[in-house]
XYZ file of C-alpha atoms in Angstrom:
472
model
C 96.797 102.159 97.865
C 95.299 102.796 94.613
C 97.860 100.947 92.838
C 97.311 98.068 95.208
C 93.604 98.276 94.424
C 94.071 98.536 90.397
C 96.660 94.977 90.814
C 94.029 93.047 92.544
C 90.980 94.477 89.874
C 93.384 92.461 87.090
C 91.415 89.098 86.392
C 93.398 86.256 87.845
C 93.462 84.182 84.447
C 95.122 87.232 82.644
C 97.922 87.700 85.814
C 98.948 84.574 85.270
C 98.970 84.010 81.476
C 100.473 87.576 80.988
C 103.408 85.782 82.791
C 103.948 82.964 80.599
C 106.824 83.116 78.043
C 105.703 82.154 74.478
C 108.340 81.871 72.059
C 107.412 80.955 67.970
C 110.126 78.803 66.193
C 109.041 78.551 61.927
C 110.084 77.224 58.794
C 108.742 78.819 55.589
C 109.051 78.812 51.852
C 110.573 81.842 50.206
C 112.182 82.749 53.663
C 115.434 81.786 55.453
C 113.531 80.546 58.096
C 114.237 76.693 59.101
C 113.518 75.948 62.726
C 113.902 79.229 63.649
C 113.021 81.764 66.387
C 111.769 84.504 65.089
C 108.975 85.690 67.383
C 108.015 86.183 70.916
C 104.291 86.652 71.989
C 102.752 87.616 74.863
C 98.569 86.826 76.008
C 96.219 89.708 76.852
C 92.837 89.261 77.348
C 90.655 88.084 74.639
C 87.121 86.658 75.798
C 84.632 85.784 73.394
C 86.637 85.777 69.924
C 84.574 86.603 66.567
C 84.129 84.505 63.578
C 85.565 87.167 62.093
C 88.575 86.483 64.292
C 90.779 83.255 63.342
C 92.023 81.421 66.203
C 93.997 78.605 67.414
C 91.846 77.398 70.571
C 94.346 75.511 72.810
C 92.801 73.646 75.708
C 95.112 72.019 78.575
C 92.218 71.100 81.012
C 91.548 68.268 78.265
C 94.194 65.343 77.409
C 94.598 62.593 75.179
C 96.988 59.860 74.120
C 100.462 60.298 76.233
C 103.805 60.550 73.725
C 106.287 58.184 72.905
C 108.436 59.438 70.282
C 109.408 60.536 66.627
C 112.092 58.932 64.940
C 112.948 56.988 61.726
C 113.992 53.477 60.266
C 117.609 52.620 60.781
C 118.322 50.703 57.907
C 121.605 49.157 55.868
C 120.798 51.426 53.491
C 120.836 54.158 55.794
C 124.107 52.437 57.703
C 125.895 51.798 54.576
C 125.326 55.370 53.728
C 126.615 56.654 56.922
C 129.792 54.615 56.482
C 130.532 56.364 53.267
C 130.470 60.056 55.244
C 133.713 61.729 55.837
C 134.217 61.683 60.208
C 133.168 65.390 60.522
C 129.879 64.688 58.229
C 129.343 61.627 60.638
C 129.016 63.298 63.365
C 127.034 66.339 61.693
C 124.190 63.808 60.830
C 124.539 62.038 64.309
C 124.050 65.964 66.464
C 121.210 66.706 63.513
C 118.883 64.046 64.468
C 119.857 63.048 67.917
C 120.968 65.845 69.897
C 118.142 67.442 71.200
C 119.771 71.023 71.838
C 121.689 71.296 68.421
C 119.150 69.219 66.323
C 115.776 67.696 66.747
C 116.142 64.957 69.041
C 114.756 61.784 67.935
C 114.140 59.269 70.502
C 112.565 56.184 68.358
C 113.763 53.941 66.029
C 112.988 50.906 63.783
C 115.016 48.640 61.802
C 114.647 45.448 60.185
C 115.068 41.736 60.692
C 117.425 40.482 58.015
C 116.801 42.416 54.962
C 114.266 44.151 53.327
C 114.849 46.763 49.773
C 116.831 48.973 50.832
C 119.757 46.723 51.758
C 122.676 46.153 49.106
C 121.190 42.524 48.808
C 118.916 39.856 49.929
C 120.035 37.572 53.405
C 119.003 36.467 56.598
C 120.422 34.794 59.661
C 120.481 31.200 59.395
C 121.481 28.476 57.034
C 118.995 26.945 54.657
C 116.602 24.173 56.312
C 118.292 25.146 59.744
C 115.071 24.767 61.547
C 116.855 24.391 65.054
C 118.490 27.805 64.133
C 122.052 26.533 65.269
C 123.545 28.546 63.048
C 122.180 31.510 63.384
C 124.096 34.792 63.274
C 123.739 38.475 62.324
C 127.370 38.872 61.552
C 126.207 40.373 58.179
C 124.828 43.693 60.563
C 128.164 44.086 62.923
C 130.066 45.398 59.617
C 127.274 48.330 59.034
C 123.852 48.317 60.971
C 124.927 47.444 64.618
C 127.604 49.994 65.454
C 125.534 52.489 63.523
C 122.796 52.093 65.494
C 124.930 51.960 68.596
C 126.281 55.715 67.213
C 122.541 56.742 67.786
C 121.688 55.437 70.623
C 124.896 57.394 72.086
C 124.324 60.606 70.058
C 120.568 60.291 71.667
C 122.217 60.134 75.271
C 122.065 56.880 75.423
C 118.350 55.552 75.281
C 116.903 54.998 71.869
C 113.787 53.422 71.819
C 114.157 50.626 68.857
C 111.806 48.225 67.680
C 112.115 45.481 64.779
C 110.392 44.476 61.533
C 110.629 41.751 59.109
C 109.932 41.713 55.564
C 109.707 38.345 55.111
C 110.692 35.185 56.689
C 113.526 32.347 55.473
C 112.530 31.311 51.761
C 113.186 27.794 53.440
C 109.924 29.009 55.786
C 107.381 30.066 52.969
C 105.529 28.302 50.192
C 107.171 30.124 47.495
C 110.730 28.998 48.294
C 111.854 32.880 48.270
C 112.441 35.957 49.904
C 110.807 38.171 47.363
C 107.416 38.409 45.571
C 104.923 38.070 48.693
C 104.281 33.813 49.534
C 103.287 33.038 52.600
C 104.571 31.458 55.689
C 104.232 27.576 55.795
C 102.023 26.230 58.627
C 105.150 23.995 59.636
C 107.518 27.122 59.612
C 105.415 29.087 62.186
C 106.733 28.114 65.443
C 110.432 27.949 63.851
C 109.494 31.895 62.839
C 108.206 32.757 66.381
C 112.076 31.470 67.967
C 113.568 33.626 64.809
C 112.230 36.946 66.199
C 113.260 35.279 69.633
C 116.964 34.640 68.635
C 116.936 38.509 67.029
C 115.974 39.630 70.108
C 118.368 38.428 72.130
C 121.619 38.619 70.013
C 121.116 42.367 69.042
C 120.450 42.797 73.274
C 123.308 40.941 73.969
C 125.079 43.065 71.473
C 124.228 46.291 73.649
C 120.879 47.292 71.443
C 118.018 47.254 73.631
C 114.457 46.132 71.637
C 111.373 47.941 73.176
C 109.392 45.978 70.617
C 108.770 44.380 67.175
C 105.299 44.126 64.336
C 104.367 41.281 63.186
C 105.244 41.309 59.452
C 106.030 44.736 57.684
C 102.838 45.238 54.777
C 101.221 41.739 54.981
C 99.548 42.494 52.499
C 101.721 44.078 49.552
C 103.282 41.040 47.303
C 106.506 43.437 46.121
C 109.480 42.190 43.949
C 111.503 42.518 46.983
C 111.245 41.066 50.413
C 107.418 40.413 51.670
C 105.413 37.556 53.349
C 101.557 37.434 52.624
C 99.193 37.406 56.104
C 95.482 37.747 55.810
C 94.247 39.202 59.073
C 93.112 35.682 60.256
C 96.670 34.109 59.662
C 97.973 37.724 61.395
C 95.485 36.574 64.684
C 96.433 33.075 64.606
C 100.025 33.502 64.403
C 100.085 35.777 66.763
C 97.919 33.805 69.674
C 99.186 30.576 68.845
C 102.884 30.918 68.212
C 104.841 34.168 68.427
C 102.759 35.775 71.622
C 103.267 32.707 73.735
C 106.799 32.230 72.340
C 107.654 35.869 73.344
C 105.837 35.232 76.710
C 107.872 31.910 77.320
C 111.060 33.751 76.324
C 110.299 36.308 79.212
C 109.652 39.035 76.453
C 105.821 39.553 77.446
C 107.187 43.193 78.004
C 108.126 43.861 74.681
C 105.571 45.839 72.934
C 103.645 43.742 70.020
C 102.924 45.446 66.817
C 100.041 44.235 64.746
C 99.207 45.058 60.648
C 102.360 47.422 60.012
C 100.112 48.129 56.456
C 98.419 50.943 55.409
C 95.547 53.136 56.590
C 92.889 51.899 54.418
C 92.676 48.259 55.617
C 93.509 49.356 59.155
C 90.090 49.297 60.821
C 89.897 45.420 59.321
C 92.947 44.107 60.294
C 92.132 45.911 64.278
C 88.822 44.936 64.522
C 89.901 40.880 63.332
C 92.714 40.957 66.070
C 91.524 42.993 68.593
C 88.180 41.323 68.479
C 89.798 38.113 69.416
C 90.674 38.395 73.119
C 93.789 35.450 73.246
C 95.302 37.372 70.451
C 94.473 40.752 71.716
C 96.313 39.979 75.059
C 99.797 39.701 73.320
C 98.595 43.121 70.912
C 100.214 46.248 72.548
C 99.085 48.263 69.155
C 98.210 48.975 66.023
C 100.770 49.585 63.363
C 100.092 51.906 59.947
C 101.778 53.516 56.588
C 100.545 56.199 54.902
C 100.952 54.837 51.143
C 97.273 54.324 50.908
C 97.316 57.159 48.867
C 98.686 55.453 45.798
C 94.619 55.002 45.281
C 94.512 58.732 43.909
C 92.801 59.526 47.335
C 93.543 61.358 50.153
C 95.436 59.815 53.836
C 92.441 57.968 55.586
C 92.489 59.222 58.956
C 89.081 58.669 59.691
C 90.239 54.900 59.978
C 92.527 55.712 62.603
C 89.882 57.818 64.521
C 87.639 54.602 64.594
C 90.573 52.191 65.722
C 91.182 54.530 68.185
C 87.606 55.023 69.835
C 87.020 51.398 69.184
C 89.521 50.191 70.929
C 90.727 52.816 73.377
C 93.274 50.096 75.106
C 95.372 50.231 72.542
C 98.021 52.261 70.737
C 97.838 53.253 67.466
C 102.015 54.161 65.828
C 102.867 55.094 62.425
C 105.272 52.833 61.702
C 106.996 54.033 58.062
C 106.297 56.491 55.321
C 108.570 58.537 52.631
C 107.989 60.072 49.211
C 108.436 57.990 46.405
C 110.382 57.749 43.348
C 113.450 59.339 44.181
C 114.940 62.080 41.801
C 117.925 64.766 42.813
C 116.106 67.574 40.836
C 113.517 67.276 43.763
C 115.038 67.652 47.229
C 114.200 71.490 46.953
C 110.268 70.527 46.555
C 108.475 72.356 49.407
C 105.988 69.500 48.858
C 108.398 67.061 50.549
C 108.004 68.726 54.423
C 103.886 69.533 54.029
C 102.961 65.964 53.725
C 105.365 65.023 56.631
C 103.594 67.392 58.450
C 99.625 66.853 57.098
C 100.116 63.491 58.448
C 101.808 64.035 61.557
C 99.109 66.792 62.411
C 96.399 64.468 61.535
C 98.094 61.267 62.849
C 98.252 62.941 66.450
C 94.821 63.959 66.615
C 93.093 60.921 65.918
C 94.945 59.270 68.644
C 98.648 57.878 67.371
C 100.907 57.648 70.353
C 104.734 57.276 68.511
C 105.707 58.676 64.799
C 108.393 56.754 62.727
C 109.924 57.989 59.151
C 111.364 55.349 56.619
C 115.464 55.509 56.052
C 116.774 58.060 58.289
C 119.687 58.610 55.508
C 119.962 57.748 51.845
C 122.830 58.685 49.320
C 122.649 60.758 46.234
C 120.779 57.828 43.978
C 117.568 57.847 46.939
C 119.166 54.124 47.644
C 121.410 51.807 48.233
C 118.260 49.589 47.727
C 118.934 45.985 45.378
C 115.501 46.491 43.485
C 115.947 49.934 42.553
C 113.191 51.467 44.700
C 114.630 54.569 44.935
C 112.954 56.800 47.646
C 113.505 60.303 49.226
C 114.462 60.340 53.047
C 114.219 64.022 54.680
C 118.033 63.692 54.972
C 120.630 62.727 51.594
C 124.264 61.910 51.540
C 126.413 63.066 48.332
C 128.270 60.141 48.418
C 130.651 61.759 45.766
C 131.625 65.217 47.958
C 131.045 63.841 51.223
C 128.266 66.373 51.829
C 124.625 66.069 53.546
C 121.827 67.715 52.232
C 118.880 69.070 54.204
C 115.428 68.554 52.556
C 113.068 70.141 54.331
C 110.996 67.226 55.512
C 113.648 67.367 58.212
C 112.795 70.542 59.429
C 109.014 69.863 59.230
C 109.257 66.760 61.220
C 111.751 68.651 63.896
C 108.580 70.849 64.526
C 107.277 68.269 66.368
C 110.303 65.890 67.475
C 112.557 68.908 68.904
C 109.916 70.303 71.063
C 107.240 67.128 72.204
C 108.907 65.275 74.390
C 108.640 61.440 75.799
C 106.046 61.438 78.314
C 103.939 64.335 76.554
C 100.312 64.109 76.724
C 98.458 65.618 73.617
C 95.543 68.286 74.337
C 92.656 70.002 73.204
C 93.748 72.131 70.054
C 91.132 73.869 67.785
C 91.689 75.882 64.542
C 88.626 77.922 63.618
C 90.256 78.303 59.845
C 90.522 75.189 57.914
C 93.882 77.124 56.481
C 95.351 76.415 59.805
C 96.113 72.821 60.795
C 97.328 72.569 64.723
C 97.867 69.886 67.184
C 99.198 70.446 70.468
C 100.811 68.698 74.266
C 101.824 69.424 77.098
C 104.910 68.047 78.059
C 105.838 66.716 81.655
C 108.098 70.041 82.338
C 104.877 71.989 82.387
C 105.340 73.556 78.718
C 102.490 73.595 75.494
C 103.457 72.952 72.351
C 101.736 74.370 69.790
C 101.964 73.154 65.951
C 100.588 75.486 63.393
C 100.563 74.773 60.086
C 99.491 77.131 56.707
C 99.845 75.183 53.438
C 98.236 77.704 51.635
C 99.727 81.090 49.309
C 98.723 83.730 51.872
C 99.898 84.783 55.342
C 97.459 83.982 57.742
C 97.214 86.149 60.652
C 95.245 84.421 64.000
C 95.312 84.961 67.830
C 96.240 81.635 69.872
C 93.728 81.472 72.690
C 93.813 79.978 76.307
C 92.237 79.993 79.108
C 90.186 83.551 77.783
C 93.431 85.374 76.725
C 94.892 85.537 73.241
C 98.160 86.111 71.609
C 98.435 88.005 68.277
C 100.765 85.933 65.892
C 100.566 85.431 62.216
C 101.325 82.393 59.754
C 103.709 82.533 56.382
C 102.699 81.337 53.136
C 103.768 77.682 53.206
C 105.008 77.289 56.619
C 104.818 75.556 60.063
C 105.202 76.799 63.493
C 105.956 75.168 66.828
C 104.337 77.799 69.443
C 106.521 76.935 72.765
C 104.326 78.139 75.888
C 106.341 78.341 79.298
């Protein structure tokens, strides 16, 4: 009887959170740690916690944005890459990024239309001055890019949701007769443009690649010395209500989802608020596109202008669309550096609202290429062309944090770090499980309790690490 009496004197919240299974998976510097398990916590009751007591506040009661994806660009760099890999590597780098189980399950992915830098050279689809587009034909892809991406979308069980992005339209199309070097799309072009993503469309469906979607025109405005097309954020609007938006619509694409800017964060509240504001291009808009390169400024990542898109306009979706480090060199795949900004800006990107996460080149060779400019560029996975091996940068493990354990159909919720030395974001995922991402880019080990619901679990954080907290 007594012991009857002491079980029901046990607060209800603590009964049922002392039953909950929470397993820590980390990577840290200095350690051999790299998506591994290496801790099990349990909750006991913790009310009112301190200041002098750091916590990670986790709060389910409260949701936000629901979860698409992570994934990465499937490129011809990254396909010509692939092609290079002994069988066995092949199918390494397929179970590493696909398989959820054995690696970290990606379930989005972008490539381009035609080329872009990193191909092996410039090309598109169509003859010169074809503007009937009779002769188009991505027969250039079927050697490399098409049963690469048909690999993934196998390796990923079959589903892989892909969308598309041009550099730059036809030279024939522009005003500077080329591919390269910005120009901008001629007024007579447009509606020839709009059937060009059309005819994409349907030839890589037709060729068993399902599109989910497609942005406008990768950095509109970045004139580079490879492929890129000039829009102001008028000519983005315009070209969007007038000609591709209809054009998709009258295709029977109105499902596909439209991506608008593809640019960085520091222009992104103008480029929304020009679009967005204008409700016959807003229709066709599904969401707002962003890089993270505004940093080349000297500044910091702008997330603020993300925060504003998003409360502005809360019927659309905000998706980071591309971002890598820069200025490839061999001597640097070891840099812990490499996984922290993947996972500052994923942290940060969540929070202020982005729905689906996409890396630049899923896979580049020894030289950070192929790429016909000689933009060199670090993806979080390398192939040594030369021994057949693939190496591991840590930016894969860092962005597995988040892709292995947040699933599709996730919704984000409340997460609160009371030490600025502890970035989080968490979900909850539609099995019923929390996710929990801690990071600690600092030198010191951090310990912390992770609160819910009035009960707290005693954990700790490395020096230069990140945690995925798995609550079941």
């Amino acid at each position: 009887m007594k012991r009857m009496l002491a079980m029901l004197m046990v607060p209800a919240c603590l009964s049922v959170q002392a039953q909950k299974k929470i397993t820590v998976y980390t990577t840290a510097s200095q350690t051999d740690l790299r998506l591994s398990q290496n801790a099990q916590l349990s909750f006991k009751e913790f009310k009112q916690p301190l200041e002098t007591q750091p916590c990670v506040f986790i709060d389910p009661a409260n949701t936000f944005q629901s979860f698409i994806g992570i994934g990465a660009a499937l490129t011809d760099a990254s396909a010509e890459t692939f092609a290079k890999l002994p069988k066995p590597e092949q199918q390494e780098f397929l179970r590493a990024y696909f398989d959820k189980d054995k690696g970290i399950g990606y379930t989005l992915a972008r490539t381009t239309i035609h080329s872009c830098d990193f191909s092996s050279g410039s090309y598109t689809y169509v003859s010169d001055n074809d503007t009937a587009l009779k002769s188009f034909s991505v027969a250039h892809d079927e050697q490399y890019r098409i049963p690469f991406i048909k690999q993934a979308i196998q390796a990923a069980g079959g589903k892989l949701t892909t969308y598309v992005s041009p550099w730059s339209p036809p030279a024939w199309m522009k005003d500077n007769n080329s591919l390269l070097q910005g120009g901008k799309l001629r007024p007579e072009a447009r509606q020839q443009w709009a059937n060009y993503f059309v005819k994409f469309i349907k030839t890589y469906e037709a060729k068993g690649i399902p599109i989910w979607g497609l942005s406008v025109q990768n950095e509109p405005m970045a004139k580079q010395r490879w492929e890129s097309c000039i829009f102001s954020a008028e000519e983005e609007r315009d070209f969007i209500k007038q000609y591709l938006g209809p054009t998709l619509q009258k295709a029977g694409m109105s499902s596909k989802k439209l991506i608008a800017w593809d640019h960085n964060r520091d222009l992104l509240y103008q480029r929304a608020s020009v679009i967005l504001n204008d409700k016959e291009a807003a229709k066709y808009v599904w969401g707002i596109g962003f890089h993270w390169y505004e940093t080349w400024t000297g500044g910091p990542m702008q997330f603020d202008n993300l925060r504003l898109v998003n409360q502005a306009f809360p019927g659309k979706n905000l998706i980071f669309t591309e971002g890598c480090k820069e200025k490839f060199h061999i001597d640097s795949v070891n840099n812990w550096s490499l996984g922290e900004k993947y996972g500052y800006s994923m942290i940060n990107d969540f929070n202020n609202g982005t729905v689906a996460w996409t890396d630049w080149n899923i896979l580049l060779d020894e030289t950070g290429g192929p790429n016909h400019v000689g933009n060199f560029c670090f993806a979080p996975v390398h192939a040594d062309t030369k021994t057949g091996k693939l190496i591991y940068t840590n930016a894969y493990y860092y962005i597995g944090h988040f892709s292995k354990f947040i699933r599709p159909g996730a919704r984000r919720i409340g997460a609160s770090s009371s030490r600025a030395q502890l970035q989080t974001t968490a979900f909850a995922n539609t099995d019923g499980s929390i996710v929990v991402v801690v990071m600690n880019t600092t030198d010191q080990k951090l310990p912390y309790h992770l609160w819910l619901k009035g009960n707290g679990a005693a954990t700790e954080s490395l020096p230069h690490s990140i945690s995925t907290i798995v609550i079941k």
